[in-house]
Short mmCIF file of N, CA and C in Angstrom, two decimals:
data_model
loop_
_atom_site.label_atom_id
_atom_site.label_comp_id
_atom_site.label_asym_id
_atom_site.label_seq_id
_atom_site.Cartn_x
_atom_site.Cartn_y
_atom_site.Cartn_z
N MET A 88 0.84 -1.18 0.00
CA MET A 88 0.00 0.00 0.00
C MET A 88 0.89 1.25 0.00
N ALA A 89 0.52 2.22 -0.80
CA ALA A 89 1.30 3.45 -0.91
C ALA A 89 1.16 4.28 0.36
N GLU A 90 2.26 4.85 0.77
CA GLU A 90 2.26 5.71 1.95
C GLU A 90 1.78 7.10 1.55
N THR A 91 0.90 7.67 2.35
CA THR A 91 0.42 9.03 2.06
C THR A 91 1.06 10.00 3.04
N ASN A 92 1.30 11.17 2.54
CA ASN A 92 1.86 12.22 3.36
C ASN A 92 0.77 13.25 3.59
N SER A 93 0.29 13.35 4.83
CA SER A 93 -0.80 14.29 5.11
C SER A 93 -0.28 15.68 5.51
N ARG A 94 1.02 15.83 5.47
CA ARG A 94 1.61 17.13 5.81
C ARG A 94 1.40 18.09 4.63
N PRO A 95 0.84 19.27 4.89
CA PRO A 95 0.60 20.20 3.77
C PRO A 95 1.91 20.74 3.20
N LYS A 96 1.89 20.98 1.89
CA LYS A 96 3.06 21.60 1.25
C LYS A 96 3.12 23.09 1.60
N TYR A 97 1.97 23.71 1.67
CA TYR A 97 1.88 25.14 1.92
C TYR A 97 0.70 25.41 2.85
N ILE A 98 0.80 26.50 3.59
CA ILE A 98 -0.33 26.99 4.37
C ILE A 98 -0.54 28.44 3.94
N SER A 99 -1.76 28.73 3.50
CA SER A 99 -2.03 30.07 2.97
C SER A 99 -2.92 30.86 3.92
N PHE A 100 -2.71 32.16 3.90
CA PHE A 100 -3.47 33.08 4.73
C PHE A 100 -3.87 34.30 3.93
N ASP A 101 -5.09 34.74 4.16
CA ASP A 101 -5.47 36.08 3.75
C ASP A 101 -4.72 37.02 4.69
N ILE A 102 -4.29 38.15 4.21
CA ILE A 102 -3.47 39.04 5.03
C ILE A 102 -4.31 40.03 5.84
N TYR A 103 -5.13 40.82 5.15
CA TYR A 103 -5.84 41.91 5.82
C TYR A 103 -7.11 41.42 6.49
N GLY A 104 -7.19 41.67 7.79
CA GLY A 104 -8.33 41.22 8.58
C GLY A 104 -8.04 39.91 9.29
N THR A 105 -7.30 39.04 8.64
CA THR A 105 -6.96 37.75 9.23
C THR A 105 -5.69 37.86 10.06
N LEU A 106 -4.62 38.34 9.46
CA LEU A 106 -3.35 38.48 10.15
C LEU A 106 -3.06 39.93 10.53
N ILE A 107 -3.40 40.84 9.64
CA ILE A 107 -3.22 42.27 9.89
C ILE A 107 -4.54 42.83 10.42
N ASN A 108 -4.45 43.61 11.47
CA ASN A 108 -5.63 44.18 12.11
C ASN A 108 -6.25 45.25 11.21
N TRP A 109 -7.29 44.89 10.50
CA TRP A 109 -7.97 45.79 9.56
C TRP A 109 -8.93 46.67 10.37
N ASP A 110 -8.67 47.96 10.42
CA ASP A 110 -9.53 48.87 11.16
C ASP A 110 -9.56 50.22 10.45
N THR A 111 -10.50 50.37 9.57
CA THR A 111 -10.61 51.61 8.82
C THR A 111 -11.62 52.58 9.43
N ASP A 112 -12.15 52.25 10.61
CA ASP A 112 -13.20 53.09 11.19
C ASP A 112 -12.76 54.54 11.40
N SER A 113 -11.58 54.75 11.97
CA SER A 113 -11.17 56.13 12.26
C SER A 113 -10.98 56.93 10.97
N THR A 114 -10.41 56.30 9.96
CA THR A 114 -10.23 56.99 8.66
C THR A 114 -11.58 57.28 8.03
N THR A 115 -12.47 56.31 8.08
CA THR A 115 -13.80 56.49 7.49
C THR A 115 -14.55 57.63 8.18
N ARG A 116 -14.53 57.62 9.49
CA ARG A 116 -15.24 58.69 10.23
C ARG A 116 -14.63 60.07 9.93
N ARG A 117 -13.30 60.13 9.86
CA ARG A 117 -12.65 61.41 9.56
C ARG A 117 -13.04 61.90 8.17
N LEU A 118 -13.07 60.98 7.19
CA LEU A 118 -13.43 61.37 5.83
C LEU A 118 -14.89 61.77 5.71
N LEU A 119 -15.73 61.19 6.54
CA LEU A 119 -17.15 61.56 6.51
C LEU A 119 -17.38 62.91 7.17
N ALA A 120 -16.51 63.29 8.10
CA ALA A 120 -16.54 64.62 8.75
C ALA A 120 -17.95 65.07 9.12
N GLY A 121 -18.68 64.21 9.81
CA GLY A 121 -20.01 64.60 10.29
C GLY A 121 -21.11 64.57 9.25
N ARG A 122 -20.84 64.05 8.07
CA ARG A 122 -21.86 64.04 7.01
C ARG A 122 -22.82 62.85 7.11
N LEU A 123 -22.59 61.97 8.11
CA LEU A 123 -23.44 60.79 8.28
C LEU A 123 -23.98 60.78 9.71
N PRO A 124 -25.29 60.67 9.87
CA PRO A 124 -25.84 60.57 11.24
C PRO A 124 -25.33 59.30 11.93
N ASP A 125 -25.07 59.40 13.23
CA ASP A 125 -24.52 58.27 13.99
C ASP A 125 -25.36 57.00 13.86
N GLU A 126 -26.66 57.14 13.79
CA GLU A 126 -27.52 55.95 13.71
C GLU A 126 -27.35 55.20 12.38
N GLN A 127 -26.78 55.85 11.37
CA GLN A 127 -26.55 55.17 10.09
C GLN A 127 -25.17 54.52 10.01
N TRP A 128 -24.30 54.74 11.00
CA TRP A 128 -22.94 54.22 10.97
C TRP A 128 -22.88 52.69 10.78
N PRO A 129 -23.63 51.88 11.55
CA PRO A 129 -23.53 50.43 11.34
C PRO A 129 -23.91 50.00 9.92
N ALA A 130 -24.94 50.59 9.36
CA ALA A 130 -25.35 50.25 8.00
C ALA A 130 -24.30 50.72 6.99
N PHE A 131 -23.74 51.91 7.22
CA PHE A 131 -22.70 52.44 6.33
C PHE A 131 -21.51 51.47 6.27
N LYS A 132 -21.06 51.02 7.44
CA LYS A 132 -19.92 50.09 7.50
C LYS A 132 -20.22 48.80 6.73
N LYS A 133 -21.42 48.29 6.90
CA LYS A 133 -21.80 47.03 6.23
C LYS A 133 -21.83 47.21 4.71
N VAL A 134 -22.41 48.29 4.25
CA VAL A 134 -22.50 48.53 2.81
C VAL A 134 -21.10 48.80 2.24
N PHE A 135 -20.28 49.55 2.96
CA PHE A 135 -18.91 49.84 2.52
C PHE A 135 -18.12 48.54 2.35
N ARG A 136 -18.25 47.65 3.31
CA ARG A 136 -17.57 46.35 3.21
C ARG A 136 -18.04 45.59 1.97
N GLY A 137 -19.34 45.60 1.73
CA GLY A 137 -19.88 44.91 0.55
C GLY A 137 -19.36 45.49 -0.75
N TYR A 138 -19.27 46.81 -0.82
CA TYR A 138 -18.74 47.45 -2.03
C TYR A 138 -17.25 47.15 -2.22
N ARG A 139 -16.48 47.08 -1.13
CA ARG A 139 -15.06 46.72 -1.27
C ARG A 139 -14.93 45.32 -1.84
N PHE A 140 -15.75 44.40 -1.37
CA PHE A 140 -15.72 43.04 -1.89
C PHE A 140 -16.12 43.04 -3.37
N ASP A 141 -17.18 43.75 -3.70
CA ASP A 141 -17.64 43.80 -5.08
C ASP A 141 -16.58 44.38 -6.01
N GLU A 142 -15.86 45.39 -5.56
CA GLU A 142 -14.82 46.02 -6.39
C GLU A 142 -13.68 45.06 -6.75
N VAL A 143 -13.35 44.12 -5.87
CA VAL A 143 -12.24 43.21 -6.18
C VAL A 143 -12.67 42.06 -7.08
N LEU A 144 -13.96 41.91 -7.33
CA LEU A 144 -14.43 40.82 -8.17
C LEU A 144 -14.36 41.14 -9.66
N GLY A 145 -14.17 42.38 -9.99
CA GLY A 145 -14.12 42.77 -11.39
C GLY A 145 -12.72 42.69 -11.95
N ASP A 146 -12.50 43.43 -13.02
CA ASP A 146 -11.18 43.50 -13.63
C ASP A 146 -10.19 44.11 -12.64
N TYR A 147 -8.92 43.80 -12.85
CA TYR A 147 -7.88 44.29 -11.95
C TYR A 147 -7.87 45.81 -11.89
N LYS A 148 -7.76 46.32 -10.67
CA LYS A 148 -7.55 47.74 -10.41
C LYS A 148 -6.55 47.83 -9.27
N PRO A 149 -5.71 48.84 -9.24
CA PRO A 149 -4.85 49.02 -8.07
C PRO A 149 -5.72 49.14 -6.81
N TYR A 150 -5.19 48.65 -5.71
CA TYR A 150 -5.98 48.59 -4.48
C TYR A 150 -6.44 49.97 -4.02
N GLU A 151 -5.62 50.98 -4.20
CA GLU A 151 -6.04 52.34 -3.84
C GLU A 151 -7.29 52.75 -4.61
N GLN A 152 -7.37 52.34 -5.88
CA GLN A 152 -8.56 52.64 -6.69
C GLN A 152 -9.77 51.86 -6.19
N ILE A 153 -9.55 50.63 -5.75
CA ILE A 153 -10.64 49.83 -5.18
C ILE A 153 -11.21 50.54 -3.95
N LEU A 154 -10.31 51.04 -3.11
CA LEU A 154 -10.74 51.75 -1.91
C LEU A 154 -11.50 53.04 -2.26
N GLN A 155 -11.00 53.79 -3.24
CA GLN A 155 -11.67 55.02 -3.67
C GLN A 155 -13.05 54.71 -4.25
N ASN A 156 -13.10 53.75 -5.17
CA ASN A 156 -14.37 53.41 -5.83
C ASN A 156 -15.41 52.95 -4.82
N SER A 157 -15.00 52.08 -3.90
CA SER A 157 -15.97 51.55 -2.94
C SER A 157 -16.45 52.66 -1.99
N PHE A 158 -15.56 53.57 -1.60
CA PHE A 158 -15.98 54.68 -0.74
C PHE A 158 -16.92 55.61 -1.50
N ASP A 159 -16.60 55.91 -2.75
CA ASP A 159 -17.49 56.75 -3.56
C ASP A 159 -18.88 56.11 -3.69
N ARG A 160 -18.90 54.80 -3.90
CA ARG A 160 -20.17 54.10 -4.06
C ARG A 160 -21.01 54.12 -2.79
N VAL A 161 -20.38 53.86 -1.64
CA VAL A 161 -21.15 53.85 -0.39
C VAL A 161 -21.62 55.26 -0.05
N CYS A 162 -20.80 56.25 -0.33
CA CYS A 162 -21.23 57.63 -0.08
C CYS A 162 -22.43 57.98 -0.94
N LYS A 163 -22.39 57.61 -2.21
CA LYS A 163 -23.52 57.87 -3.10
C LYS A 163 -24.78 57.16 -2.59
N TYR A 164 -24.62 55.91 -2.15
CA TYR A 164 -25.74 55.12 -1.62
C TYR A 164 -26.41 55.85 -0.46
N PHE A 165 -25.60 56.50 0.38
CA PHE A 165 -26.13 57.21 1.54
C PHE A 165 -26.38 58.70 1.26
N GLY A 166 -26.29 59.11 0.00
CA GLY A 166 -26.58 60.49 -0.36
C GLY A 166 -25.52 61.49 0.06
N ILE A 167 -24.29 61.01 0.16
CA ILE A 167 -23.16 61.87 0.56
C ILE A 167 -22.30 62.12 -0.67
N GLY A 168 -21.85 63.34 -0.84
CA GLY A 168 -21.01 63.67 -1.98
C GLY A 168 -19.67 62.94 -1.94
N PRO A 169 -19.00 62.87 -3.09
CA PRO A 169 -17.71 62.17 -3.16
C PRO A 169 -16.63 62.87 -2.34
N THR A 170 -15.59 62.12 -2.03
CA THR A 170 -14.46 62.65 -1.27
C THR A 170 -13.20 62.37 -2.08
N PRO A 171 -12.78 63.32 -2.94
CA PRO A 171 -11.56 63.11 -3.70
C PRO A 171 -10.38 62.84 -2.76
N GLY A 172 -9.54 61.90 -3.14
CA GLY A 172 -8.38 61.56 -2.34
C GLY A 172 -8.64 60.56 -1.23
N ALA A 173 -9.89 60.10 -1.09
CA ALA A 173 -10.20 59.13 -0.04
C ALA A 173 -9.42 57.84 -0.23
N GLY A 174 -9.27 57.41 -1.47
CA GLY A 174 -8.52 56.17 -1.74
C GLY A 174 -7.10 56.25 -1.23
N ALA A 175 -6.46 57.40 -1.43
CA ALA A 175 -5.08 57.58 -0.95
C ALA A 175 -5.03 57.58 0.57
N GLU A 176 -6.03 58.20 1.21
CA GLU A 176 -6.04 58.23 2.67
C GLU A 176 -6.28 56.83 3.25
N PHE A 177 -7.18 56.07 2.62
CA PHE A 177 -7.39 54.69 3.07
C PHE A 177 -6.14 53.85 2.82
N ALA A 178 -5.50 54.07 1.69
CA ALA A 178 -4.27 53.31 1.38
C ALA A 178 -3.20 53.58 2.43
N ASP A 179 -3.02 54.83 2.81
CA ASP A 179 -2.05 55.16 3.87
C ASP A 179 -2.42 54.48 5.18
N ALA A 180 -3.71 54.46 5.50
CA ALA A 180 -4.17 53.82 6.74
C ALA A 180 -3.87 52.32 6.70
N VAL A 181 -4.21 51.68 5.58
CA VAL A 181 -3.99 50.23 5.47
C VAL A 181 -2.50 49.91 5.60
N ARG A 182 -1.66 50.70 4.97
CA ARG A 182 -0.21 50.45 5.07
C ARG A 182 0.30 50.64 6.50
N SER A 183 -0.41 51.40 7.32
CA SER A 183 0.02 51.63 8.70
C SER A 183 -0.45 50.54 9.66
N PHE A 184 -1.39 49.70 9.24
CA PHE A 184 -1.93 48.67 10.13
C PHE A 184 -0.85 47.67 10.51
N GLY A 185 -0.91 47.19 11.75
CA GLY A 185 0.01 46.17 12.22
C GLY A 185 -0.69 44.83 12.38
N ALA A 186 0.08 43.83 12.72
CA ALA A 186 -0.46 42.49 12.95
C ALA A 186 -1.34 42.48 14.19
N HIS A 187 -2.35 41.62 14.18
CA HIS A 187 -3.07 41.35 15.43
C HIS A 187 -2.03 40.89 16.43
N GLU A 188 -2.15 41.31 17.68
CA GLU A 188 -1.08 41.04 18.65
C GLU A 188 -0.84 39.56 18.90
N ASP A 189 -1.84 38.72 18.68
CA ASP A 189 -1.66 37.29 18.92
C ASP A 189 -1.23 36.52 17.66
N VAL A 190 -0.80 37.22 16.64
CA VAL A 190 -0.42 36.57 15.37
C VAL A 190 1.08 36.26 15.25
N PRO A 191 2.00 37.19 15.48
CA PRO A 191 3.40 36.95 15.12
C PRO A 191 4.04 35.69 15.72
N ALA A 192 3.88 35.43 16.99
CA ALA A 192 4.56 34.28 17.61
C ALA A 192 4.12 32.94 17.01
N PRO A 193 2.81 32.64 16.96
CA PRO A 193 2.42 31.36 16.36
C PRO A 193 2.68 31.30 14.87
N LEU A 194 2.59 32.44 14.19
CA LEU A 194 2.86 32.45 12.75
C LEU A 194 4.32 32.15 12.47
N LYS A 195 5.21 32.68 13.30
CA LYS A 195 6.64 32.38 13.15
C LYS A 195 6.89 30.89 13.35
N LEU A 196 6.27 30.31 14.35
CA LEU A 196 6.41 28.87 14.60
C LEU A 196 5.91 28.07 13.40
N MET A 197 4.78 28.47 12.85
CA MET A 197 4.27 27.79 11.65
C MET A 197 5.26 27.96 10.49
N GLY A 198 5.78 29.19 10.33
CA GLY A 198 6.71 29.46 9.25
C GLY A 198 8.02 28.69 9.37
N ASP A 199 8.39 28.35 10.58
CA ASP A 199 9.59 27.54 10.79
C ASP A 199 9.38 26.09 10.38
N ASN A 200 8.11 25.70 10.23
CA ASN A 200 7.80 24.30 9.95
C ASN A 200 7.05 24.06 8.65
N TYR A 201 6.50 25.10 8.07
CA TYR A 201 5.73 24.99 6.83
C TYR A 201 6.05 26.18 5.94
N LYS A 202 5.77 26.02 4.66
CA LYS A 202 5.90 27.14 3.73
C LYS A 202 4.61 27.95 3.79
N LEU A 203 4.74 29.23 4.15
CA LEU A 203 3.59 30.12 4.27
C LEU A 203 3.39 30.88 2.96
N VAL A 204 2.13 31.06 2.60
CA VAL A 204 1.77 31.77 1.38
C VAL A 204 0.76 32.86 1.74
N ALA A 205 1.01 34.06 1.27
CA ALA A 205 0.11 35.19 1.51
C ALA A 205 -0.82 35.37 0.32
N LEU A 206 -2.10 35.54 0.61
CA LEU A 206 -3.10 35.82 -0.42
C LEU A 206 -3.72 37.17 -0.12
N SER A 207 -3.86 37.99 -1.13
CA SER A 207 -4.43 39.31 -0.89
C SER A 207 -4.95 39.92 -2.18
N ASN A 208 -5.93 40.80 -2.02
CA ASN A 208 -6.39 41.61 -3.15
C ASN A 208 -5.59 42.89 -3.28
N ALA A 209 -4.76 43.16 -2.29
CA ALA A 209 -3.93 44.37 -2.32
C ALA A 209 -2.72 44.14 -3.23
N ASP A 210 -2.18 45.22 -3.74
CA ASP A 210 -1.02 45.09 -4.62
C ASP A 210 0.28 45.15 -3.83
N ASP A 211 1.38 44.97 -4.52
CA ASP A 211 2.70 44.84 -3.89
C ASP A 211 3.04 46.00 -2.96
N SER A 212 2.63 47.22 -3.30
CA SER A 212 2.99 48.36 -2.46
C SER A 212 2.42 48.23 -1.06
N PHE A 213 1.37 47.46 -0.88
CA PHE A 213 0.80 47.19 0.43
C PHE A 213 1.49 46.00 1.08
N LEU A 214 1.63 44.94 0.31
CA LEU A 214 2.18 43.69 0.87
C LEU A 214 3.64 43.85 1.29
N GLU A 215 4.41 44.63 0.54
CA GLU A 215 5.82 44.84 0.88
C GLU A 215 5.98 45.50 2.25
N ILE A 216 4.98 46.25 2.67
CA ILE A 216 5.00 46.91 3.97
C ILE A 216 4.37 46.02 5.05
N SER A 217 3.27 45.37 4.72
CA SER A 217 2.51 44.63 5.72
C SER A 217 3.10 43.27 6.08
N ILE A 218 3.57 42.52 5.12
CA ILE A 218 4.05 41.17 5.41
C ILE A 218 5.22 41.17 6.40
N PRO A 219 6.20 42.06 6.31
CA PRO A 219 7.26 42.06 7.32
C PRO A 219 6.76 42.31 8.75
N LYS A 220 5.61 42.95 8.89
CA LYS A 220 5.05 43.21 10.22
C LYS A 220 4.53 41.94 10.89
N LEU A 221 4.44 40.85 10.14
CA LEU A 221 3.87 39.62 10.66
C LEU A 221 4.87 38.77 11.43
N GLY A 222 6.16 39.06 11.27
CA GLY A 222 7.17 38.36 12.05
C GLY A 222 7.49 36.95 11.60
N ALA A 223 7.11 36.58 10.39
CA ALA A 223 7.38 35.24 9.87
C ALA A 223 7.82 35.36 8.42
N ASP A 224 8.58 34.38 7.97
CA ASP A 224 8.99 34.36 6.57
C ASP A 224 7.90 33.71 5.73
N PHE A 225 7.58 34.37 4.63
CA PHE A 225 6.59 33.84 3.70
C PHE A 225 7.30 33.32 2.47
N HIS A 226 6.89 32.14 2.03
CA HIS A 226 7.48 31.49 0.87
C HIS A 226 7.07 32.24 -0.41
N ALA A 227 5.83 32.69 -0.45
CA ALA A 227 5.32 33.35 -1.65
C ALA A 227 4.14 34.23 -1.27
N GLY A 228 3.83 35.14 -2.15
CA GLY A 228 2.65 35.97 -1.99
C GLY A 228 1.94 36.06 -3.32
N PHE A 229 0.65 35.95 -3.28
CA PHE A 229 -0.16 36.09 -4.48
C PHE A 229 -1.10 37.25 -4.25
N ARG A 230 -1.05 38.20 -5.16
CA ARG A 230 -1.84 39.41 -5.01
C ARG A 230 -2.83 39.52 -6.14
N ASN A 231 -3.78 40.42 -5.94
CA ASN A 231 -4.77 40.72 -6.96
C ASN A 231 -5.52 39.46 -7.39
N LEU A 232 -5.95 38.71 -6.40
CA LEU A 232 -6.68 37.48 -6.67
C LEU A 232 -8.17 37.76 -6.70
N TRP A 233 -8.85 37.01 -7.49
CA TRP A 233 -10.30 37.03 -7.43
C TRP A 233 -10.79 35.63 -7.71
N VAL A 234 -12.00 35.35 -7.27
CA VAL A 234 -12.56 34.01 -7.40
C VAL A 234 -13.23 33.92 -8.77
N LEU A 235 -12.78 32.94 -9.56
CA LEU A 235 -13.40 32.74 -10.86
C LEU A 235 -14.82 32.22 -10.65
N ASP A 236 -15.73 32.66 -11.43
CA ASP A 236 -17.13 32.28 -11.31
C ASP A 236 -17.67 32.57 -9.92
N ARG A 237 -16.91 33.34 -9.14
CA ARG A 237 -17.33 33.73 -7.79
C ARG A 237 -17.76 32.54 -6.96
N GLY A 238 -17.00 31.44 -7.05
CA GLY A 238 -17.45 30.32 -6.25
C GLY A 238 -16.47 29.21 -6.03
N TYR A 239 -17.00 28.18 -5.45
CA TYR A 239 -16.28 26.98 -5.05
C TYR A 239 -16.09 26.06 -6.24
N ASP A 240 -14.93 25.44 -6.35
CA ASP A 240 -14.64 24.51 -7.43
C ASP A 240 -14.73 23.08 -6.88
N PRO A 241 -15.78 22.34 -7.20
CA PRO A 241 -15.95 21.00 -6.64
C PRO A 241 -14.90 20.01 -7.13
N ILE A 242 -14.25 20.30 -8.24
CA ILE A 242 -13.24 19.37 -8.77
C ILE A 242 -11.96 19.45 -7.94
N THR A 243 -11.52 20.66 -7.63
CA THR A 243 -10.29 20.79 -6.85
C THR A 243 -10.56 20.88 -5.36
N GLY A 244 -11.83 21.04 -4.97
CA GLY A 244 -12.16 21.15 -3.56
C GLY A 244 -11.75 22.48 -2.97
N GLY A 245 -11.72 23.51 -3.75
CA GLY A 245 -11.32 24.82 -3.24
C GLY A 245 -11.90 25.94 -4.09
N LEU A 246 -11.46 27.13 -3.79
CA LEU A 246 -11.90 28.28 -4.56
C LEU A 246 -11.14 28.35 -5.87
N ARG A 247 -11.79 28.76 -6.92
CA ARG A 247 -11.13 28.96 -8.19
C ARG A 247 -10.48 30.33 -8.17
N LEU A 248 -9.17 30.34 -8.19
CA LEU A 248 -8.45 31.60 -8.11
C LEU A 248 -7.70 31.87 -9.40
N GLN A 249 -7.62 33.11 -9.73
CA GLN A 249 -6.82 33.53 -10.87
C GLN A 249 -5.93 34.67 -10.41
N HIS A 250 -4.72 34.64 -10.83
CA HIS A 250 -3.75 35.69 -10.44
C HIS A 250 -3.83 36.79 -11.48
N GLY A 251 -4.01 38.01 -11.02
CA GLY A 251 -4.11 39.15 -11.93
C GLY A 251 -2.88 39.98 -11.91
#
């Protein structure tokens, strides 16, 4: 009988939100500058998140443009005028985010024993800054990914990904 090796060749992680503490609330509130009633804040955040996801499903765009487009869309949805330069401000905020405090030590241990792979919709200018903050060596990084057919691939048992 053939021997099977159940040890994974690679372990992959989404970077933002999973390993890096994604918190755009302060930037979002500053950019809104009182133009949104407090009672609409939870709905605004939910719709903004949905638009960010929707923006990465289309053709490739630099991540700063994804952030600008999604913010413009959510503002329009809530009847708020556009905020030129919002994408750049969000991009600066994202590049400043650090790892969740409970991530670096176990991630380093994993990296010492497995090949780690970073997956992200952000482009290199973000990953080059964020990945070193994780405290572990990554074997590879794949950026600008989107799910083909927006779904699960029953043949491979995973998501259909395409590198852009």
